[in-house]
PDB file of C-alpha atoms and ligand atoms in Angstrom:
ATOM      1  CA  UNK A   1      17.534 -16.144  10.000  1.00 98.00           C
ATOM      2  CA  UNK A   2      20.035 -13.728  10.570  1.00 98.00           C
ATOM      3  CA  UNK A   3      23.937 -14.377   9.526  1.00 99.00           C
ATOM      4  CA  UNK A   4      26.781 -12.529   9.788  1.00 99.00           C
ATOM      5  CA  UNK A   5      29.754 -12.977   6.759  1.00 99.00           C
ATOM      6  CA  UNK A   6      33.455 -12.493   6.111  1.00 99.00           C
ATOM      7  CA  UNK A   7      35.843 -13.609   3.744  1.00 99.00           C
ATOM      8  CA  UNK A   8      39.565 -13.591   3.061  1.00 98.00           C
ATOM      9  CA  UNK A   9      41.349 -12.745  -0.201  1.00 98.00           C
ATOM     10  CA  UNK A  10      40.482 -16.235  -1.266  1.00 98.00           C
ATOM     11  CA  UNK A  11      36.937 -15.734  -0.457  1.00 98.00           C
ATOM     12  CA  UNK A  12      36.385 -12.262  -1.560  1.00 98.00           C
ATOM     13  CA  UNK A  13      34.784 -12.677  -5.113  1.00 98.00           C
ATOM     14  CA  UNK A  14      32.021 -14.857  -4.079  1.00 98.00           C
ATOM     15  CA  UNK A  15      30.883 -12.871  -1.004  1.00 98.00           C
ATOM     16  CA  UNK A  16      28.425 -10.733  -3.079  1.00 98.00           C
ATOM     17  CA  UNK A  17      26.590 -13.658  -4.649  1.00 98.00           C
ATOM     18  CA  UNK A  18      26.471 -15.649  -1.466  1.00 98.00           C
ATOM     19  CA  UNK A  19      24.814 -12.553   0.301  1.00 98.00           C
ATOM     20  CA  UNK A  20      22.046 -12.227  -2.715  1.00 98.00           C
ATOM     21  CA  UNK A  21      21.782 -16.349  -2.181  1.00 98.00           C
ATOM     22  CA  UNK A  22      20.765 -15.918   1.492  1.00 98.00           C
ATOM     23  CA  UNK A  23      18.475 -12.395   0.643  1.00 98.00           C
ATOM     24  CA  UNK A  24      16.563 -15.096  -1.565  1.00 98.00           C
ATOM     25  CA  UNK A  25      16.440 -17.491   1.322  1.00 98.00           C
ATOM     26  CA  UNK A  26      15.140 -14.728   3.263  1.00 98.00           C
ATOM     27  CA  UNK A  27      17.739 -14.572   5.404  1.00 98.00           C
ATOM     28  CA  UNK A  28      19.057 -11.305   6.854  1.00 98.00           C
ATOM     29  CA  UNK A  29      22.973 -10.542   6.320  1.00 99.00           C
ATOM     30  CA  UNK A  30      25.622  -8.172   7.592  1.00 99.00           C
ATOM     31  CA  UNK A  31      28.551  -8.449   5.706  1.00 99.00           C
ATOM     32  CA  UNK A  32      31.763  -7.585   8.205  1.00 98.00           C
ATOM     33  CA  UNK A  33      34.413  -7.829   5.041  1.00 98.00           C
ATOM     34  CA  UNK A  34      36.841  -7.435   4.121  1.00 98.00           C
ATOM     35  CA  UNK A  35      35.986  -4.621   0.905  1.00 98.00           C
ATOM     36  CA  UNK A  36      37.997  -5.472  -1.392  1.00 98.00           C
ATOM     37  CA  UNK A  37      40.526  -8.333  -2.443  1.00 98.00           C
ATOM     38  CA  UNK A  38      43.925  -7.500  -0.817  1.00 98.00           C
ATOM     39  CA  UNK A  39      45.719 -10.036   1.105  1.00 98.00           C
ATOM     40  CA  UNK A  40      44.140 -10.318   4.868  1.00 98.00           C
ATOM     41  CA  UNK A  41      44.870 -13.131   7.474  1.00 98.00           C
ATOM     42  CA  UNK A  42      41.824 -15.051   7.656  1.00 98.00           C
ATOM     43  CA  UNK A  43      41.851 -15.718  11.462  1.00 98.00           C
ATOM     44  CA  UNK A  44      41.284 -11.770  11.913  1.00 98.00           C
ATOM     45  CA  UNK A  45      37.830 -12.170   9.868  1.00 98.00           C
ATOM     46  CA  UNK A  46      37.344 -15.611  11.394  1.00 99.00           C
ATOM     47  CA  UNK A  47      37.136 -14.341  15.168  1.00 98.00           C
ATOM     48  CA  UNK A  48      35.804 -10.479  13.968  1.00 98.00           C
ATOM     49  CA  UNK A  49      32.561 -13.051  13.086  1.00 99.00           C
ATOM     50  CA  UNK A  50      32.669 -15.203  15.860  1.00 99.00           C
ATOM     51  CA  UNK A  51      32.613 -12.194  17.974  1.00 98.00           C
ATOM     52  CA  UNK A  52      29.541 -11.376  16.788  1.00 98.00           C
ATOM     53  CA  UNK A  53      28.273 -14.344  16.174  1.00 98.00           C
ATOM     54  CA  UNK A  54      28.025 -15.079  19.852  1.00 98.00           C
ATOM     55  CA  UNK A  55      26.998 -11.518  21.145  1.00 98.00           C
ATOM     56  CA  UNK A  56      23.788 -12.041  18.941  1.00 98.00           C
ATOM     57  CA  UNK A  57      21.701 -14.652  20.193  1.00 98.00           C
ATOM     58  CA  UNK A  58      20.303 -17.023  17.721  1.00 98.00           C
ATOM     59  CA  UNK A  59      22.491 -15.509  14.260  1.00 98.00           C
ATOM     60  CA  UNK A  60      24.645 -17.763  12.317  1.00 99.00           C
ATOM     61  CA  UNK A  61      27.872 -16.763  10.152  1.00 99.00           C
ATOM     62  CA  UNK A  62      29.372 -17.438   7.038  1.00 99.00           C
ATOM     63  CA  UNK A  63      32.885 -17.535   6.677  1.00 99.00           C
ATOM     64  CA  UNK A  64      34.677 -18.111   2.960  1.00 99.00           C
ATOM     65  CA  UNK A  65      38.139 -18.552   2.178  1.00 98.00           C
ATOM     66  CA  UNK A  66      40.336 -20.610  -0.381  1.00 98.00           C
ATOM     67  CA  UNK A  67      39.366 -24.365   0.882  1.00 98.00           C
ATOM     68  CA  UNK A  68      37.462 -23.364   4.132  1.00 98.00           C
ATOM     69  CA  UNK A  69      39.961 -25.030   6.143  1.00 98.00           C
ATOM     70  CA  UNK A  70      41.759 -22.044   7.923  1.00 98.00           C
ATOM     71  CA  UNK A  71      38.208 -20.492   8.774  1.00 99.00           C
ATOM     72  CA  UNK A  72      37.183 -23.040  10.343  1.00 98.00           C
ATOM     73  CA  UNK A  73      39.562 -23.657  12.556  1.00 98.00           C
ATOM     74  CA  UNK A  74      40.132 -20.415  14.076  1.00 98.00           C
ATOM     75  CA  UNK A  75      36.044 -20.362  14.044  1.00 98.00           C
ATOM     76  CA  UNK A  76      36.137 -23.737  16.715  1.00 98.00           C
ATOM     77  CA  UNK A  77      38.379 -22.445  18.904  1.00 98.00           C
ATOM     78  CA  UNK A  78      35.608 -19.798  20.440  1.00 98.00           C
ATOM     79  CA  UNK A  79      33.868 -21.336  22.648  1.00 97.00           C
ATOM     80  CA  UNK A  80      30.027 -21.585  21.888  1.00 98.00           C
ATOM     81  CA  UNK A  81      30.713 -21.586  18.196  1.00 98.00           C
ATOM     82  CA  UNK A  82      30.367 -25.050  16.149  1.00 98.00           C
ATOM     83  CA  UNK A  83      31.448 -24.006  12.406  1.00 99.00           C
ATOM     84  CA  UNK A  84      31.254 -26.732  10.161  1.00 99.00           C
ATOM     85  CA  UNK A  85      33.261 -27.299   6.609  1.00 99.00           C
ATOM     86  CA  UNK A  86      30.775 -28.241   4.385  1.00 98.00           C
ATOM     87  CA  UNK A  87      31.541 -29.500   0.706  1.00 98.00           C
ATOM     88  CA  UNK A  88      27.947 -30.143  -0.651  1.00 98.00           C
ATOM     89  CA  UNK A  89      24.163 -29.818   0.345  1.00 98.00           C
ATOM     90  CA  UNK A  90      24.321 -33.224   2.792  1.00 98.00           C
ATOM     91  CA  UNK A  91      27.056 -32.037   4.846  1.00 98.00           C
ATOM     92  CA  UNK A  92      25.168 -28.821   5.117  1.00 98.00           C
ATOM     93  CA  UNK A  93      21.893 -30.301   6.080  1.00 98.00           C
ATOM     94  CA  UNK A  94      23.864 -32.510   8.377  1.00 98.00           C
ATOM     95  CA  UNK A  95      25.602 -29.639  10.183  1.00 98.00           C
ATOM     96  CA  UNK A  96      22.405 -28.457  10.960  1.00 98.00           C
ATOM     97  CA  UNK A  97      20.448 -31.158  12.019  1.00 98.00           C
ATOM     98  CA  UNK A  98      23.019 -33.497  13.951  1.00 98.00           C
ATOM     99  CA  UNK A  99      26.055 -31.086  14.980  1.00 98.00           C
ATOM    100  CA  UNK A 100      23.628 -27.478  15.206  1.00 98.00           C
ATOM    101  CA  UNK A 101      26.551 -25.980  13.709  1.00 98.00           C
ATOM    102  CA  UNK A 102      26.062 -21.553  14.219  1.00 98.00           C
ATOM    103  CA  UNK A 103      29.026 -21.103  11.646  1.00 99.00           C
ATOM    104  CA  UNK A 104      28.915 -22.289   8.169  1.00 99.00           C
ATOM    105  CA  UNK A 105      32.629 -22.341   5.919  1.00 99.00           C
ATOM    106  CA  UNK A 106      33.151 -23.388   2.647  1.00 98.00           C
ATOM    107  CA  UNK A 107      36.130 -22.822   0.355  1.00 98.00           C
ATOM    108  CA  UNK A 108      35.467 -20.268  -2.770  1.00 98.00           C
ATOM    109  CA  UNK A 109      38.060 -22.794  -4.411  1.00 98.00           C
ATOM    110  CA  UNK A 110      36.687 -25.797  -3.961  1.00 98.00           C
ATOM    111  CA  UNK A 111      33.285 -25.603  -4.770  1.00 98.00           C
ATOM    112  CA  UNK A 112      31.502 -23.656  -7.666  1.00 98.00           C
ATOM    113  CA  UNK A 113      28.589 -21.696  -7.262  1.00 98.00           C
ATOM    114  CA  UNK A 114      25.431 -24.086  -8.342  1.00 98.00           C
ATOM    115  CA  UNK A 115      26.903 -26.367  -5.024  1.00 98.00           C
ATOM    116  CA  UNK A 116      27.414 -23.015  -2.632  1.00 98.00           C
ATOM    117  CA  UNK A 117      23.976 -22.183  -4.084  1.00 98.00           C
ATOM    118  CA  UNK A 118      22.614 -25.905  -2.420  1.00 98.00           C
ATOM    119  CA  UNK A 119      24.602 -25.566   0.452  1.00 99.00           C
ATOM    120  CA  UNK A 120      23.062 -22.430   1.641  1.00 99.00           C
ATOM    121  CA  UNK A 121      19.741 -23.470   0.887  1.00 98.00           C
ATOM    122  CA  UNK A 122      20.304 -26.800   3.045  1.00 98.00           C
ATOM    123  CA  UNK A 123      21.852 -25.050   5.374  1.00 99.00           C
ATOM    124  CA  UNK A 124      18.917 -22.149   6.184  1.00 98.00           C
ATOM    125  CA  UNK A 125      16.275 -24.711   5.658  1.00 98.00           C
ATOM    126  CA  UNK A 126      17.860 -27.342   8.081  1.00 98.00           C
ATOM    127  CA  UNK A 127      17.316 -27.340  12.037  1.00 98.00           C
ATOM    128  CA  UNK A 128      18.767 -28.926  14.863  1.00 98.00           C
ATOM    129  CA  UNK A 129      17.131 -32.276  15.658  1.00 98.00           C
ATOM    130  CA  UNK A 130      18.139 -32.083  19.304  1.00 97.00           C
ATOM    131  CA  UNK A 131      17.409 -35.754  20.785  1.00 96.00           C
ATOM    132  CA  UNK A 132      20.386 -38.231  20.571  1.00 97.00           C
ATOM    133  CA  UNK A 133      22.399 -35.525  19.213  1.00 98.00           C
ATOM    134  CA  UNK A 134      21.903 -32.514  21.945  1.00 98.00           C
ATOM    135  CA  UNK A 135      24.059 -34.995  23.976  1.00 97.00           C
ATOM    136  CA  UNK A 136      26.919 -35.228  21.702  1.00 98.00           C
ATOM    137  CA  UNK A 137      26.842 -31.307  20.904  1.00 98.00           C
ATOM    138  CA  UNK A 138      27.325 -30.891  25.085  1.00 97.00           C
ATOM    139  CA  UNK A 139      30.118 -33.087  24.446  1.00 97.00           C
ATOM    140  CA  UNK A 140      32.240 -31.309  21.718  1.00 96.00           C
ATOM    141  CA  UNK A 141      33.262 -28.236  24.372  1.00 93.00           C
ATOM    142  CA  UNK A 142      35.975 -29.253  26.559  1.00 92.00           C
ATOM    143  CA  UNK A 143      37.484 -26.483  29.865  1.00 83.00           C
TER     144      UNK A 143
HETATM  145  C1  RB5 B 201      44.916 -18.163   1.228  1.00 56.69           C
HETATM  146  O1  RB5 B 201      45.860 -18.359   0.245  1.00 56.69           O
HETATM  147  C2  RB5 B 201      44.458 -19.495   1.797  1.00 56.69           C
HETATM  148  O2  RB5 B 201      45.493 -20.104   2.480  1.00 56.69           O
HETATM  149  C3  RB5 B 201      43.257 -19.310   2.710  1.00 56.69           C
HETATM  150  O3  RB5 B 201      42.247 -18.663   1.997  1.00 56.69           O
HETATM  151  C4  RB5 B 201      42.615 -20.560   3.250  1.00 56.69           C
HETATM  152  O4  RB5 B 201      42.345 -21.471   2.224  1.00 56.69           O
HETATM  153  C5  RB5 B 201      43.271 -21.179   4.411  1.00 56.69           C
HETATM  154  O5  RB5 B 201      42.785 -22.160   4.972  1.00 56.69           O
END
C-alpha cells in the first residue's frame, strides 16, 4: 500500500513514528510535511494530500492534527476522497471495510501511540467489503 502523509503543528511530533509504523506494515510513504513544528493552517496540508491522493490511483493518506477534526473536514470536501476520523482499531477496520475510506485522520492529542500503533495496523490490513456497502459509498457524493 502506498500512503501519502501530512500533519499540522498539532500533528507534527508523531509524523516520524507513524511513518516507521506503516514501513513495518510494509506500506510505502511520502511524507508531504510540514518539516518542522511552526504554526501551519491545516486545510493547506489537508488538500496538498488530497491532491495527491486522487492523482495516484489506488494510494491512501494520512493526515494528523490536534483532534483530527479540522483534517478531516477539509479532506471530505474533495470529491473522490472519503477520510475517516478514527479513535481506535474498530473504527479503523470499519473505515475500511464498510465506508472504503482513501484518507485516514486521527488527532496526535487524542490518542497515544500504542492505539495509533492499532489503528494503522487495522487500517492497512482492512479492505473494502464492497456488497451492501458499495451502494451506500455511491451515495455519500452529492453534485
Ligand atoms: C491546532 O491548534 C488545532 O486546532 C488543529 O490541529 C486541529 O485539531 C483542528 O481541527
Amino acid at each position: 500500500m502506498k500512503f501519502y502523509i501530512a500533519t499540522d503543528h498539532a500533528g507534527f511530533n508523531i509524523k516520524a513514528k507513524v511513518i516507521d509504523i506503516l514501513n513495518k506494515l510494509g506500506c510505502e510513504v511520502v511524507d508531504l510535511g510540514p518539516d518542522n513544528s511552526d504554526r501551519v493552517d491545516y486545510p493547506d496540508f489537508a488538500h496538498k494530500l488530497c491532491d495527491e491522493v486522487l492523482n495516484d490511483t489506488g494510494s491512501f493518506g494520512v493526515l494528523i492534527c490536534g483532534t483530527g477534526i479540522g483534517m478531516s473536514l477539509a479532506a471530505n470536501k474533495h470529491k473522490g476522497i472519503r477520510a475517516a476520523l478514527c479513535h481506535d482499531a474498530y473504527t479503523a477496520q470499519m473505515a475500511r471495510e464498510h465506508n472504503d475510506a482513501n484518507v485516514l485522520c486521527f488527532g496526535e492529542r487524542v490518542v497515544g501511540l500504542g492505539v495509533i500503533e492499532s489503528i494503522c495496523k487495522a487500517f492497512v490490513e482492512s479492505s473494502f467489503e464492497g456488497g451492501r456497502h458499495q451502494n451506500r459509498v455511491e451515495k455519500i457524493e452529492v453534485d
